[in-house]
Coordinates of C-alpha atoms and ligand atoms in Angstrom, one line a residue:
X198 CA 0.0 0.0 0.0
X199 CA 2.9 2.2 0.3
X200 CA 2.6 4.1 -2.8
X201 CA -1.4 4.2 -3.0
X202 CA -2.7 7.5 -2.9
X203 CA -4.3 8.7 0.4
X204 CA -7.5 11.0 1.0
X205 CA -8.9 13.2 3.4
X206 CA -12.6 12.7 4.0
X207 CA -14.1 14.8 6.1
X208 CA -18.2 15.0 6.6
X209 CA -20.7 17.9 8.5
X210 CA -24.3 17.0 9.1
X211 CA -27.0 19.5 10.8
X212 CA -30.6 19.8 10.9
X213 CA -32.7 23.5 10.3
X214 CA -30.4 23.7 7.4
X215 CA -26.6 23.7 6.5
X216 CA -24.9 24.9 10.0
X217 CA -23.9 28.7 8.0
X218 CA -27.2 28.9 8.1
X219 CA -28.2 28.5 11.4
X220 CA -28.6 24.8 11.6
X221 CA -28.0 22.8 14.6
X222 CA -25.1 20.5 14.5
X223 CA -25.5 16.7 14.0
X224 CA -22.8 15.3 13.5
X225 CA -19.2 15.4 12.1
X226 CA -16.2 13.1 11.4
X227 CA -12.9 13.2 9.3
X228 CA -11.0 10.2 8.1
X229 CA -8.1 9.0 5.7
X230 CA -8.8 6.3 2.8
X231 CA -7.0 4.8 0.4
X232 CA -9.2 4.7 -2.8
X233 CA -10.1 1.4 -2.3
X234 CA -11.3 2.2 1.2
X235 CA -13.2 5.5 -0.2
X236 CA -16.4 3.7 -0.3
X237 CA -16.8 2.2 2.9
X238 CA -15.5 4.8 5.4
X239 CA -18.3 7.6 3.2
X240 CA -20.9 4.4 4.1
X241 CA -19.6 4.3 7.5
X242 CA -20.1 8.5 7.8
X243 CA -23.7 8.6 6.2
X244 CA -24.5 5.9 8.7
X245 CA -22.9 8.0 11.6
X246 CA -24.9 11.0 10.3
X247 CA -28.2 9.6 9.3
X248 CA -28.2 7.2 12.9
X249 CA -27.2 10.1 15.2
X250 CA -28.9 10.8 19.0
X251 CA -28.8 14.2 18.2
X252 CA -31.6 14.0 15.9
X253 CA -32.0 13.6 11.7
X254 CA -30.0 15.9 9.4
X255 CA -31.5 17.8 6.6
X256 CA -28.0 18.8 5.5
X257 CA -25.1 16.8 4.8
X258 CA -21.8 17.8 3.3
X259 CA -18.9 15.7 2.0
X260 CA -15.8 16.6 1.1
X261 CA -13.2 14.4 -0.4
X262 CA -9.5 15.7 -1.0
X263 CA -6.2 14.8 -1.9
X264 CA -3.6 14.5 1.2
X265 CA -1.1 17.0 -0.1
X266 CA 1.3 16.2 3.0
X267 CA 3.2 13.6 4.1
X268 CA 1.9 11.7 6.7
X269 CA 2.7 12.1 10.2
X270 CA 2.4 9.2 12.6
X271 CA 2.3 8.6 16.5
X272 CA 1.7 6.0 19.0
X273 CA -1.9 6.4 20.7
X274 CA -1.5 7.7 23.9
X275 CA -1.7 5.9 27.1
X276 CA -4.8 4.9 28.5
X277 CA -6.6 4.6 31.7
X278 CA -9.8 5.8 33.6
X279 CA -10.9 7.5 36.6
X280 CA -14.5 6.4 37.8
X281 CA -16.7 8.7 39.3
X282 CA -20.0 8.4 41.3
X283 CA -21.6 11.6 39.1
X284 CA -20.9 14.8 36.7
X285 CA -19.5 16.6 39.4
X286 CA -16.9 14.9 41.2
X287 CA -16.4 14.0 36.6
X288 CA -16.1 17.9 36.8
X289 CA -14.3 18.1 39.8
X290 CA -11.7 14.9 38.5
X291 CA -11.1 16.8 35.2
X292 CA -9.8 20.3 36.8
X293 CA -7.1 18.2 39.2
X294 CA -6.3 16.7 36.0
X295 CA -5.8 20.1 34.3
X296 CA -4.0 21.1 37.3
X297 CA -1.9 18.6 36.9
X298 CA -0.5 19.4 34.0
X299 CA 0.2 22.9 35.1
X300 CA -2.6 25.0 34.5
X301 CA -4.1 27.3 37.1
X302 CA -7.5 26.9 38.7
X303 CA -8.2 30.2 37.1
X304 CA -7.3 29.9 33.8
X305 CA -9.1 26.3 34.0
X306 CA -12.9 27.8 35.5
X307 CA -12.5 30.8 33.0
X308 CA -12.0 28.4 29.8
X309 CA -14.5 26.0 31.4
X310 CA -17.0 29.3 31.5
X311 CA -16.2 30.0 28.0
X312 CA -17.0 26.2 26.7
X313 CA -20.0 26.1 28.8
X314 CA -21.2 29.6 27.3
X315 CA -20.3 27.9 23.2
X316 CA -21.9 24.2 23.7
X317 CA -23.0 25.0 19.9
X318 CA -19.9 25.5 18.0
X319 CA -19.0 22.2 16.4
X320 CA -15.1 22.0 16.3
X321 CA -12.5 22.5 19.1
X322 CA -12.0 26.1 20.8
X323 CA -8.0 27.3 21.6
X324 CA -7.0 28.3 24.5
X325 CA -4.2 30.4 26.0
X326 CA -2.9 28.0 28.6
X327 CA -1.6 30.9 30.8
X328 CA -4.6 33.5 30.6
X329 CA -7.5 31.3 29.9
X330 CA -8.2 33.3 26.9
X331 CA -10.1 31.9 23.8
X332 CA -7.3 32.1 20.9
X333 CA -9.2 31.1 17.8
X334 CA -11.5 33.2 15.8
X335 CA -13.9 30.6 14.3
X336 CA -16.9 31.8 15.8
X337 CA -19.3 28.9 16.0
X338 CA -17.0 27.0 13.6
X339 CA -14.3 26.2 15.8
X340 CA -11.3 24.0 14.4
X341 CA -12.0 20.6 13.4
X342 CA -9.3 18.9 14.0
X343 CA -9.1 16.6 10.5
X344 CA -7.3 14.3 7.8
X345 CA -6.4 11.8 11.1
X346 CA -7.4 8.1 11.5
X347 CA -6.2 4.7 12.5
X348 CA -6.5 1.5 10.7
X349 CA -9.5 -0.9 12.1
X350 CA -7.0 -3.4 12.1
X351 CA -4.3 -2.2 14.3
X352 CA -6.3 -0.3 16.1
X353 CA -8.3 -4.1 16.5
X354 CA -4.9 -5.3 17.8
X355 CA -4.8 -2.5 19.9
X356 CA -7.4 -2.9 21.6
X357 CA -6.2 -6.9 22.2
X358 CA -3.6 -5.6 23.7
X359 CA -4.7 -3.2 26.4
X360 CA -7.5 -5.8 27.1
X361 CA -10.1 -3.1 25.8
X362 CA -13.6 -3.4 24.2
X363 CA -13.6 -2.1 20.9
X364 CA -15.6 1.5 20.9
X365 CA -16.0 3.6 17.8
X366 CA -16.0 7.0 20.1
X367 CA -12.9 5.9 22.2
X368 CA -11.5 5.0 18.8
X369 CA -11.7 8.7 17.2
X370 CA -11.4 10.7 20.6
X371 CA -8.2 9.2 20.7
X372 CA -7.1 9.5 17.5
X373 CA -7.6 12.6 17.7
X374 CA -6.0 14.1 21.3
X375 CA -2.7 11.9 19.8
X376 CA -2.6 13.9 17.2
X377 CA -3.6 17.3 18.9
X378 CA -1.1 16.3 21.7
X379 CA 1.2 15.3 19.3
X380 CA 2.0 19.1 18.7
X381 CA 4.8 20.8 20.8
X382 CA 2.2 23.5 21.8
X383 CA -0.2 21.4 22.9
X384 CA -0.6 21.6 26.9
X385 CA -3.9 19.8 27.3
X386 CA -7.1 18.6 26.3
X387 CA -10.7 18.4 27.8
X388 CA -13.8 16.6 25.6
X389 CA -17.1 15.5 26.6
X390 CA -19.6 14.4 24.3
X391 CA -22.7 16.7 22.7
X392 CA -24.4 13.3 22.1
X393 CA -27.2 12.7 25.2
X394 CA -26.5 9.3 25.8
X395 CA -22.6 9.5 25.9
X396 CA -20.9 10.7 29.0
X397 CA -17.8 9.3 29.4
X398 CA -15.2 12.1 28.7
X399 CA -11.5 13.0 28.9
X400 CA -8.5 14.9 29.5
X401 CA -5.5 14.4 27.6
X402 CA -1.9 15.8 27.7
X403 CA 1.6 15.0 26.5
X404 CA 2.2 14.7 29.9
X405 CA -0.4 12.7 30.9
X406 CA -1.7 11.0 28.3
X407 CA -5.4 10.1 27.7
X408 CA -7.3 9.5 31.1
X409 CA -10.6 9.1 30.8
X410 CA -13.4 10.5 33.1
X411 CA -16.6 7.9 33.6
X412 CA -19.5 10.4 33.7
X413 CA -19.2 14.0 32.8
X414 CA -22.7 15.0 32.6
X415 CA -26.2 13.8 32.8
X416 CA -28.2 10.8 30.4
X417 CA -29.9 13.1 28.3
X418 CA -27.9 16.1 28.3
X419 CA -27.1 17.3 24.7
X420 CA -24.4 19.7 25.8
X421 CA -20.6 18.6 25.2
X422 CA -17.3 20.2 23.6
X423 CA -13.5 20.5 23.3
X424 CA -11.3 22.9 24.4
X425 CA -7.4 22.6 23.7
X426 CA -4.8 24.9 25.5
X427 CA -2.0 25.5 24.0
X428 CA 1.6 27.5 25.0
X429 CA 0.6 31.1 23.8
X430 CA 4.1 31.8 22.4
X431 CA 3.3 29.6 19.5
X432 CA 1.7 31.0 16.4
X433 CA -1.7 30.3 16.1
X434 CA -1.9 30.1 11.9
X435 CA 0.3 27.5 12.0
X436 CA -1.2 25.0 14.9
X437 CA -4.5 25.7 13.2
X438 CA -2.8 24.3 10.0
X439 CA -1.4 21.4 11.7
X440 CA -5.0 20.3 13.0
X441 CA -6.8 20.7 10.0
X442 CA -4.4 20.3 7.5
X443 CA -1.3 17.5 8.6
X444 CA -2.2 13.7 7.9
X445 CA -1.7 11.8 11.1
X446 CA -2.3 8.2 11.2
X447 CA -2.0 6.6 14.5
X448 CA 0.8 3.6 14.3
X449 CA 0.8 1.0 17.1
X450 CA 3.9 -1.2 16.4
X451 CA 2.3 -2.4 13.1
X452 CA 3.8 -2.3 9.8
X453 CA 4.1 0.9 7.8
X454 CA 1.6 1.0 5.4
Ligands
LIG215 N1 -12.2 18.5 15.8 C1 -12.4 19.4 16.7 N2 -13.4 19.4 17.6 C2 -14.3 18.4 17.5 C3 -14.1 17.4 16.5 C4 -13.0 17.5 15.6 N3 -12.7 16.6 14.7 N4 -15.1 16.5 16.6 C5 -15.9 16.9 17.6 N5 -15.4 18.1 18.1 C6 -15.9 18.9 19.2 C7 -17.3 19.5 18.9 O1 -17.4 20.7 19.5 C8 -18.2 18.5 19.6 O2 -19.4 19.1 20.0 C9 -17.4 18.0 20.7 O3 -16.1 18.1 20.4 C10 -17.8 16.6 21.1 O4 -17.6 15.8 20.0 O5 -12.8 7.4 25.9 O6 -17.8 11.6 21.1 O7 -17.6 13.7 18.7 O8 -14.9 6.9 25.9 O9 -19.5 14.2 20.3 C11 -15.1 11.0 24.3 C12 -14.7 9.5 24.4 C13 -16.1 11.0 23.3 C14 -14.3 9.2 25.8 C15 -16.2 12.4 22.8 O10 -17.1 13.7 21.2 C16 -14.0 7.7 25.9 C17 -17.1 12.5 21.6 P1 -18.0 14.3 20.0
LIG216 MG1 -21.0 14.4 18.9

């Protein structure tokens, strides 16, 4: 497979019309494929939008592009889990954890305040890790972290090896804070779900790696997010360009492909 040419697919579903518009996001998800994989992984992203909690699109987009860089790749992260009793000691679990990896409790509530106050914008909002400031200028956009992915089957083996169910959510959330922390700005990472029926989330570092938190909100509750923080210092145009635009393809002691 070496030489095949790779793709960037990358999907947006909302409902009330096409999100510019005013819709309410559905669903989103951005993969690599070879040609021959092109197909099935546009099947597998209809299916996410068109089978989504959040309710039935009336919009879909699909882009398919070539992968004009060469690809980056990492080992996933290491894994493991706090349980919690509820949502707040979840909330409570994921501040020591941002703590931990040397934020302050002020810069943490004030980004916390600022996710809480943009539940509706569908990417991943910047943060200055030493003022708690909000660093992009996407708006309700975000940055959608894209071109990323990690093939079923070593990711299958991967999951044999950690002794791990397989989960399609765990799957991409990873995949996607190893390639975010995977950057040299890259302090941390905080996600919970927008789906109501999902609330395991996480916080993930370079530090740290990915520690998952068991319950960070209510059944039910449709409100979820992602905020990165990242070492000011850094220029923003180019991290931006290295989420959205740098091929990374998780590698777990497989064979290059
Ligand atoms: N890039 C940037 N931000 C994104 C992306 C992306 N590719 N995908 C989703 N987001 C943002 C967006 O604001 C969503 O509202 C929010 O994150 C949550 O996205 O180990 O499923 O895809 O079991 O709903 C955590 C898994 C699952 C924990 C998180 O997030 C575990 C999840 P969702
Ligand atoms: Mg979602």
């Amino acid at each position: 497979m070496i030489n095949e040419k790779l793709y960037s697919i990358r999907m947006r579903a909302a409902a009330g019309g096409a999100h510019e518009k005013g819709g309410k996001h559905i669903s989103g998800g951005e993969r690599l494929a070879y040609e021959t994989e092109m197909e099935q992984i546009t099947g597998d992203l209809l299916k996410k939008a068109f089978s989504h909690q959040r309710g039935k699109p009336d919009f879909f987009n699909l882009v398919i592009e070539d992968v004009k860089f060469p690809v980056c790749r990492g080992e996933p992260l290491f894994v493991s889990t706090c349980n919690v009793k509820d949502p707040l000691e979840g909330k409570r679990t994921a501040e020591v954890l941002l703590c931990q990896c040397g934020l302050t409790y002020e810069v943490i509530n004030k980004a916390l305040g600022i996710l809480v106050n943009n539940f509706h914008v569908r990417g991943a909002i910047i943060i200055d890790a030493n003022t708690g400031e909000r660093l992009d200028n996407r708006k309700d956009k975000g940055v959608r972290v894209s071109q990323l992915d990690w093939r079923q089957s070593d990711y299958k083996n991967w999951c044999v090896a950690n002794n791990t169910a397989e989960n399609v959510r765990m799957k991409e959330a990873l995949t996607l804070a190893t390639k975010v922390c995977s950057h040299p700005a890259t302090i941390a990472e905080i996600c919970w779900s927008d789906d109501p029926n999902y609330i395991t989330g996480y916080v993930a570092s370079p530090k740290r790696g990915y520690e998952r938190i068991t319950k960070m909100k209510e059944k039910g509750d449709e409100h979820g997010g992602r905020l990165i923080f990242i070492d000011s210092l850094q220029a923003m145009d180019s991290y931006i360009q290295y989420l959205e635009k740098q091929p990374f393809m998780i590698r777990n002691g497989g064979e290059e492909k």
